mmCIF file of C-alpha atoms and ligand atoms in Angstrom:
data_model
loop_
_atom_site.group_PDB
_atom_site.id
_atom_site.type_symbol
_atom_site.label_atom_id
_atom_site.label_comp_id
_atom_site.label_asym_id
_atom_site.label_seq_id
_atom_site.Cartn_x
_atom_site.Cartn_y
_atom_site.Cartn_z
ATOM 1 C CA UNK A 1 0.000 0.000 0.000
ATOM 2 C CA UNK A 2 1.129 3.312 -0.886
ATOM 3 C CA UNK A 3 2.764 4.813 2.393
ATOM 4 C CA UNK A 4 2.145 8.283 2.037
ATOM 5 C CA UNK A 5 -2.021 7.424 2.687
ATOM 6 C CA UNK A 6 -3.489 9.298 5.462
ATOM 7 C CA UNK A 7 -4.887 6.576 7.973
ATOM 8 C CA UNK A 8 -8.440 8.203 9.205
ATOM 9 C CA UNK A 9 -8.388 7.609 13.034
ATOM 10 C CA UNK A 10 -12.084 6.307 13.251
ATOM 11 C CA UNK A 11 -12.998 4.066 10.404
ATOM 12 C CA UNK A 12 -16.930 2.371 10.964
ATOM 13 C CA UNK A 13 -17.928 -0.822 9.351
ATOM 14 C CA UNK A 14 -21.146 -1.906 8.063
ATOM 15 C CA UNK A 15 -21.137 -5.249 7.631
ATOM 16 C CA UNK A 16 -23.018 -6.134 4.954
ATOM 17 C CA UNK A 17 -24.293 -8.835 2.240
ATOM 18 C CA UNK A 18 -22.994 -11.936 4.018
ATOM 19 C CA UNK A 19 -26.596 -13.833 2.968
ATOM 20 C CA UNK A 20 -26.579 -12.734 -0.745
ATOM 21 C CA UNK A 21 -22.651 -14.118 -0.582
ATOM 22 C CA UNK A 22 -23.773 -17.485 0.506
ATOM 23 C CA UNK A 23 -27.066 -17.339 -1.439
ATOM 24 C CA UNK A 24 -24.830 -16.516 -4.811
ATOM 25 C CA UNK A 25 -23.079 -19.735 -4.287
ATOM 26 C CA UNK A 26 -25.997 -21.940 -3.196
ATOM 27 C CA UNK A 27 -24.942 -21.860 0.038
ATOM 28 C CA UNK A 28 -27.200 -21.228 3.530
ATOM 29 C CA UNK A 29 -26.913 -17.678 4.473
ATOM 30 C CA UNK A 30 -25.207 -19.407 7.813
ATOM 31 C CA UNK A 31 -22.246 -20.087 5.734
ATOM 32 C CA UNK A 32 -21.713 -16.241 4.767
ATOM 33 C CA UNK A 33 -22.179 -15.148 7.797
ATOM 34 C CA UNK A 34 -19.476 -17.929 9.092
ATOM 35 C CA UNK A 35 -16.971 -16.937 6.441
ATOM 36 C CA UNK A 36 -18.122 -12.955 7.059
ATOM 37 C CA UNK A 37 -17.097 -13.238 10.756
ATOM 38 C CA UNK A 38 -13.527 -15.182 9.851
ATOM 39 C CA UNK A 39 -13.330 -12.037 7.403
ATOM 40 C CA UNK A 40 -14.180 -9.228 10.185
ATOM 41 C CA UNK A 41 -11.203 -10.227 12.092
ATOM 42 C CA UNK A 42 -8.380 -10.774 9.254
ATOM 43 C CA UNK A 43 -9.636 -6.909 7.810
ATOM 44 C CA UNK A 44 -9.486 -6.224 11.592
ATOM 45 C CA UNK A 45 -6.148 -7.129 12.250
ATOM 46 C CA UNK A 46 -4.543 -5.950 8.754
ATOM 47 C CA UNK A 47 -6.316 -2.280 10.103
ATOM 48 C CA UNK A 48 -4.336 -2.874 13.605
ATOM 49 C CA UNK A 49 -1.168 -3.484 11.740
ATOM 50 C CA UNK A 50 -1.662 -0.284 9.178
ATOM 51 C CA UNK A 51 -1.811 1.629 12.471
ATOM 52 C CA UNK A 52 -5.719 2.926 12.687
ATOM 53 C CA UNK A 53 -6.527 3.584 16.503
ATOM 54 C CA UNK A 54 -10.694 2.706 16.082
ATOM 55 C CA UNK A 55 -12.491 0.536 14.224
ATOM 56 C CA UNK A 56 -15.984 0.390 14.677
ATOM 57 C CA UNK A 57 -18.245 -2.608 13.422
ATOM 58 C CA UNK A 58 -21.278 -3.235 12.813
ATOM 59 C CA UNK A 59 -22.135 -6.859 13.262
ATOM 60 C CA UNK A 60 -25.832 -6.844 14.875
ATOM 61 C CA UNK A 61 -28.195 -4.470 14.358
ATOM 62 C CA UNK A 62 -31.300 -4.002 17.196
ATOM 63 C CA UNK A 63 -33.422 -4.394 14.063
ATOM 64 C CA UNK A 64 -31.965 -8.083 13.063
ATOM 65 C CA UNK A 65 -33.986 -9.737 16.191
ATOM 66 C CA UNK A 66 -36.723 -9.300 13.339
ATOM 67 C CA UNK A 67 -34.770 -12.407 11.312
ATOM 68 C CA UNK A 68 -35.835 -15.761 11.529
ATOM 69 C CA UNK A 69 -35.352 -17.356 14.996
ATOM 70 C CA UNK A 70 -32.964 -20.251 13.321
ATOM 71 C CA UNK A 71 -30.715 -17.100 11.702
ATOM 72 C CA UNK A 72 -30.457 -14.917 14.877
ATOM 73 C CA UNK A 73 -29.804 -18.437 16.937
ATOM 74 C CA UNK A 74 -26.310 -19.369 14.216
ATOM 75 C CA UNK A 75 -25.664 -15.629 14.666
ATOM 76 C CA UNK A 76 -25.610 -15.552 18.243
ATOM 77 C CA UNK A 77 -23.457 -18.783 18.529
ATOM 78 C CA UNK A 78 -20.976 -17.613 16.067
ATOM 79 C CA UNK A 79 -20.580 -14.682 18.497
ATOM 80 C CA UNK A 80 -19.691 -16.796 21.091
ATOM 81 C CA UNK A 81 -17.574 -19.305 19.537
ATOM 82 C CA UNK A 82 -15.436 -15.777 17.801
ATOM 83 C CA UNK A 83 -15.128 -14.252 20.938
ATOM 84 C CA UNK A 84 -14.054 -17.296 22.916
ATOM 85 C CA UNK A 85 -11.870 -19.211 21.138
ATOM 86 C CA UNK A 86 -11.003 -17.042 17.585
ATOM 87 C CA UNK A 87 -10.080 -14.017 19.005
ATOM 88 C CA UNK A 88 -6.635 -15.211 20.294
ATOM 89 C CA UNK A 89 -4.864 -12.935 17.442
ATOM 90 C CA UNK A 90 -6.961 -9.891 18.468
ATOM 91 C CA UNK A 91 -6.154 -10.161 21.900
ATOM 92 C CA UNK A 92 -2.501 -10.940 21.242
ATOM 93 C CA UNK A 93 -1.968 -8.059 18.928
ATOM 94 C CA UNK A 94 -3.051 -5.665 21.952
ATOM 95 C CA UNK A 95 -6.379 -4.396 20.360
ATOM 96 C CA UNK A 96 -8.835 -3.206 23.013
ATOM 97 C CA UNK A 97 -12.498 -4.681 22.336
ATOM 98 C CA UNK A 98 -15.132 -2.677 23.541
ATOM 99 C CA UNK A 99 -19.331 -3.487 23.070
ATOM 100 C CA UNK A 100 -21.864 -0.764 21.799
ATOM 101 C CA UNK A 101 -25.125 -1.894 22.638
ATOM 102 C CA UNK A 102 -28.385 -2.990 25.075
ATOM 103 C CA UNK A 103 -27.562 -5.939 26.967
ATOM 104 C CA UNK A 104 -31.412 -6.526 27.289
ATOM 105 C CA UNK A 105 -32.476 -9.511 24.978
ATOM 106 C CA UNK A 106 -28.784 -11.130 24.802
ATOM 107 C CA UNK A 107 -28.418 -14.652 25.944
ATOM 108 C CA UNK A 108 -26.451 -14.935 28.888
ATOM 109 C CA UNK A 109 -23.840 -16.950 26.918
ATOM 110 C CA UNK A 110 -23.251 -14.278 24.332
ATOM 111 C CA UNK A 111 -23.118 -11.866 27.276
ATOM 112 C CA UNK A 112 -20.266 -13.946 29.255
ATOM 113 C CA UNK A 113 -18.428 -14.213 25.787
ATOM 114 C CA UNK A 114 -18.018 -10.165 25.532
ATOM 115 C CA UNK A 115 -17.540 -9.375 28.667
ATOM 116 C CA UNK A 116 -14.420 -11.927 29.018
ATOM 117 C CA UNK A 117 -13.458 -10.339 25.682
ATOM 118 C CA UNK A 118 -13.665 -7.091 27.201
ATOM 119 C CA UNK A 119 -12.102 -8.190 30.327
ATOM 120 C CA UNK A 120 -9.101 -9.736 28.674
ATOM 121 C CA UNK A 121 -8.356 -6.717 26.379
ATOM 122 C CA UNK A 122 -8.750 -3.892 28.743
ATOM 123 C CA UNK A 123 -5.006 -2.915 29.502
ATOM 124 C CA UNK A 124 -4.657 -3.744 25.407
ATOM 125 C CA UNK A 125 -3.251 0.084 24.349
ATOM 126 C CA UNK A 126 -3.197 -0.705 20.386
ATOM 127 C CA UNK A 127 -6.406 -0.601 18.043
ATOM 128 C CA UNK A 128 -9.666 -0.069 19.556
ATOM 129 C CA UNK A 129 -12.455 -2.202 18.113
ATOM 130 C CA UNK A 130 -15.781 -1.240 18.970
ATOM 131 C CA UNK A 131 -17.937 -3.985 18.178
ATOM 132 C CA UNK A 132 -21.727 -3.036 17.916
ATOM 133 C CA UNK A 133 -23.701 -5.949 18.839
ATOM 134 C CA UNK A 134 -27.668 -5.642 19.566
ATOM 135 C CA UNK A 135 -27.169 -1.812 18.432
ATOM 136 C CA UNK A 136 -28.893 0.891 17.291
ATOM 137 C CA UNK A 137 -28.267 4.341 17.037
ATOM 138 C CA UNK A 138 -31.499 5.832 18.228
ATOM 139 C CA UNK A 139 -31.908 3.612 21.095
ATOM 140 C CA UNK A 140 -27.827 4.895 21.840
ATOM 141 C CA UNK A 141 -29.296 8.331 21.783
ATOM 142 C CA UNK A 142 -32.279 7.410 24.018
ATOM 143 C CA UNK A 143 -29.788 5.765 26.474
ATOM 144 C CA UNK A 144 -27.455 8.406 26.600
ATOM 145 C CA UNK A 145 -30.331 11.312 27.093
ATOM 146 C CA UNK A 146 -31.594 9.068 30.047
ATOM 147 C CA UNK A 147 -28.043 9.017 31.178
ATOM 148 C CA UNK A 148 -27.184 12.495 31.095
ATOM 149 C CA UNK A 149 -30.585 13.496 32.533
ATOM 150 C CA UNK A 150 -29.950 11.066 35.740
ATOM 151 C CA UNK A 151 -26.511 13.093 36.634
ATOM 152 C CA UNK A 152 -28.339 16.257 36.290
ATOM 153 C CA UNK A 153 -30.907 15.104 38.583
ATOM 154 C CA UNK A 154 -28.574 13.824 41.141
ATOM 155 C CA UNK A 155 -27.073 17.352 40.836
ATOM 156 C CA UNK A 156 -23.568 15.944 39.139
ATOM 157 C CA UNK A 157 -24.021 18.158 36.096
ATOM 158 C CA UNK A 158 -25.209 21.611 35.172
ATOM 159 C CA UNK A 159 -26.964 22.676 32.073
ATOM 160 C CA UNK A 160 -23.636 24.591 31.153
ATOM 161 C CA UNK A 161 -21.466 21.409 31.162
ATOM 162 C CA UNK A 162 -23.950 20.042 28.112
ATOM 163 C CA UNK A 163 -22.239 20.162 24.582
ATOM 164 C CA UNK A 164 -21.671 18.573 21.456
ATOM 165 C CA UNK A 165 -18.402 16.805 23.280
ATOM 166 C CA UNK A 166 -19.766 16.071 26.104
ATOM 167 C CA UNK A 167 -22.845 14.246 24.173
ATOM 168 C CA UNK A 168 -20.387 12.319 22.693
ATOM 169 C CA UNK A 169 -18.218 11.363 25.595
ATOM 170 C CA UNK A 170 -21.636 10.276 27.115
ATOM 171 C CA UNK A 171 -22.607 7.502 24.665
ATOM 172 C CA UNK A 172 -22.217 3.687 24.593
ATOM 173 C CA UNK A 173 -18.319 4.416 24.698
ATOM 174 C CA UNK A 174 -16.118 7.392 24.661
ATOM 175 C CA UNK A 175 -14.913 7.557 20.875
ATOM 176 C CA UNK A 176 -13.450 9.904 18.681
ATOM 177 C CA UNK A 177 -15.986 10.950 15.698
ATOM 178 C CA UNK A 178 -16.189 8.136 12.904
ATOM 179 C CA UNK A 179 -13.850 9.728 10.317
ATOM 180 C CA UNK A 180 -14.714 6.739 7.559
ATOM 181 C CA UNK A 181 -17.265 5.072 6.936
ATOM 182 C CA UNK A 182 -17.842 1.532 4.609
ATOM 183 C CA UNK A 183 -20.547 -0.415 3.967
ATOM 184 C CA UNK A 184 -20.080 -2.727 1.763
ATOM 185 C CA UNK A 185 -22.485 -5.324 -0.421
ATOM 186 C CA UNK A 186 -23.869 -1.607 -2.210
ATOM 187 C CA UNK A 187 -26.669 -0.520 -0.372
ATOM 188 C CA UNK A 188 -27.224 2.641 0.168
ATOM 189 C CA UNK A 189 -27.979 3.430 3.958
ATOM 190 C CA UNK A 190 -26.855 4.280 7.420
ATOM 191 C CA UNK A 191 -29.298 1.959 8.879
ATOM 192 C CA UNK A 192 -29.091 3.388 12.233
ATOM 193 C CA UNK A 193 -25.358 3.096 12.409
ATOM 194 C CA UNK A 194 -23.337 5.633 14.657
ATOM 195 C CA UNK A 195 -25.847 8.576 14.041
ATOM 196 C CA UNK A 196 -24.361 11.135 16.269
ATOM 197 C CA UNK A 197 -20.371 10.311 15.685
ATOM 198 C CA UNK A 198 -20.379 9.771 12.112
ATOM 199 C CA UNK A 199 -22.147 13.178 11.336
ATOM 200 C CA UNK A 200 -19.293 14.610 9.241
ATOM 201 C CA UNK A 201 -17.835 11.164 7.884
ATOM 202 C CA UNK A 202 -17.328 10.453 4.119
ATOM 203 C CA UNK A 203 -19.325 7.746 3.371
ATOM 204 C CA UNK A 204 -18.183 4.807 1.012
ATOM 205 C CA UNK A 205 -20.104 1.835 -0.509
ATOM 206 C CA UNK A 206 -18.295 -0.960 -2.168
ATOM 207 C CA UNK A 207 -20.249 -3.393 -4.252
ATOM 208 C CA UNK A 208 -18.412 -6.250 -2.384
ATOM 209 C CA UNK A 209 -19.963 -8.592 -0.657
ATOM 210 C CA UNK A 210 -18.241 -8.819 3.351
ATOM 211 C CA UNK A 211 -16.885 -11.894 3.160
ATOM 212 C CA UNK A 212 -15.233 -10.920 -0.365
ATOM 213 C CA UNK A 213 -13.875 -7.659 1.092
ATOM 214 C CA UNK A 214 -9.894 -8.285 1.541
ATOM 215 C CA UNK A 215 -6.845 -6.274 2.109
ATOM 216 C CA UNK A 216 -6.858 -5.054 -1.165
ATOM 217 C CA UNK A 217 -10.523 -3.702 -0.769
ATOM 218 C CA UNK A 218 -9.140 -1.879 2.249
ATOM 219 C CA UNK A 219 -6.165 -0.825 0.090
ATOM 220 C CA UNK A 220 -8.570 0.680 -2.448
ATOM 221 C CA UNK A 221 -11.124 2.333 0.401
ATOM 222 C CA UNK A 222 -7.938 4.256 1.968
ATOM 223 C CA UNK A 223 -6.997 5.192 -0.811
ATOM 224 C CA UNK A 224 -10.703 6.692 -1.878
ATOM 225 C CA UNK A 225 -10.912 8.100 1.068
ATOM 226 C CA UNK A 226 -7.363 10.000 0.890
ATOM 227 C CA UNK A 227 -8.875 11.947 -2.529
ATOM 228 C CA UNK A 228 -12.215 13.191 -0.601
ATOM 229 C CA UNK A 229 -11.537 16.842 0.419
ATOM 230 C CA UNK A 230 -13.118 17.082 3.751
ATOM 231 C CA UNK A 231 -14.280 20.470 4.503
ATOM 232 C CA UNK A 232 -16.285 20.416 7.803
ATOM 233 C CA UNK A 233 -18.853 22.736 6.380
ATOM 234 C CA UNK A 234 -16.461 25.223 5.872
ATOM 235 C CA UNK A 235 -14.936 26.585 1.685
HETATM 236 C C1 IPE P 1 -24.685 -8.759 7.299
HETATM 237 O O1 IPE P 1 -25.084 -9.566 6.237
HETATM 238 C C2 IPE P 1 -24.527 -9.508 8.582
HETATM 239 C C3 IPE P 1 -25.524 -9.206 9.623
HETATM 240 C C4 IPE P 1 -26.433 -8.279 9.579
HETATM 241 C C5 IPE P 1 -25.476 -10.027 10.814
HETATM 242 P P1 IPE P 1 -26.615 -9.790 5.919
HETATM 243 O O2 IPE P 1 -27.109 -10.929 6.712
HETATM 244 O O3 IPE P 1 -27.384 -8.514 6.106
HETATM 245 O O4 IPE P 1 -26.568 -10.192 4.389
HETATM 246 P P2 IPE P 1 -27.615 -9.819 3.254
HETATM 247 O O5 IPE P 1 -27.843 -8.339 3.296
HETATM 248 O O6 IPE P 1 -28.858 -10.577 3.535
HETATM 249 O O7 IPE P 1 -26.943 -10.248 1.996
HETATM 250 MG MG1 MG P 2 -28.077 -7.018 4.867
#
């Protein structure tokens, strides 16, 4: 990859088209999601080793409870099997894994499996992936208001202390503002993805499906992304 690229700090992930993959090949849609998640964390680590500080993923949306029972059921399994036993590379690189998310309606198996991810990684100083799991960006924005409005109540905040940063700060996790983001498989949508901290990122949608996204894909989206001329509203 050409060195001189700019590495955005925050780069988001939709992850997307992991069912039309499998479908394509006359496979069940379990099998693109199985090869999708094997994918995640190779594009995850080749992002640690370019040097990017936070990657944010989107792997299960609030909205995908809606899928068939039998889907939801593989999905939820392969999240516990990944996080428990494939995630030795991840954790041995020294990337930080951190959950966006509601715990409500998460089986308490999938819930031990991220928080011994979380637990394990926690002194890890190098990438941090955020991995947004039973997440939606609305419902992040309820949480937080309900949040912020309990320490004003209990007299920990004033009205002054409110703004824009502190917002932020105040969500699922502390993160910088998503700087990049991809979704691949060509649809065109945030689909409740990061609302408030990717407000001012350039958007990108590959027609690749996930679990065909590579290195090279990543190559391609850096370099896309170093010939957008960011302005911030401003000439
Ligand atoms: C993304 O792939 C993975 C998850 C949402 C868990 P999809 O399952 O949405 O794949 P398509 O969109 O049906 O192809
Ligand atoms: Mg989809």
């Amino acid at each position: 990859m050409n060195n001189e690229l700019i590495m955005p700090k925050h780069i988001g992930i939709i992850v997307d088209g992991n069912g039309r993959w499998a479908t394509k090949r006359g496979l069940p849609r379990s099998m693109g999601h199985k090869v999708g998640a094997e994918n995640l964390k190779n594009i995850c680590l080749y992002l640690n080793d370019l040097g990017l500080k936070y990657l944010s993923v989107f792997v299960f949306s609030t909205e995908n409870f809606k899928r068939e029972n039998k889907e939801v059921d593989y999905l939820m399994d392969l999240f516990v099997k990944m996080f428990k036993s494939e995630f030795e590379e991840i954790i041995k690189k020294g990337i930080k894994v951190v959950f966006s998310g509601r715990r409500d309606r998460l089986r308490k198996e999938v819930l031990e499996a991220m928080d011994y991810l979380e637990n394990t990684t926690s002194n890890n100083h190098k990438c941090t992936l955020n991995i947004c799991l039973n997440y939606g960006g609305q419902s992040e924005i309820v949480d937080m208001t309900k949040k912020v409005c309990q320490l004003y109540k209990e007299d920990k905040i004033s009205l002054e202390d409110i703004d824009a940063d502190f917002i932020r700060k105040n969500l699922y996790q502390d993160l910088p503002p998503v700087d990049f983001l991809i979704r691949t498989s060509g649809e065109l949508r945030l689909s409740n993805f990061m609302l408030y901290q990717a407000s001012y990122a350039e958007l990108y949608f590959p027609e690749t499906y996930f679990p065909d996204f590579k290195e090279e894909d990543i190559n391609k989206a850096l370099e896309e992304f170093n010939n957008r001329n960011r302005r911030f509203g401003g000439n």
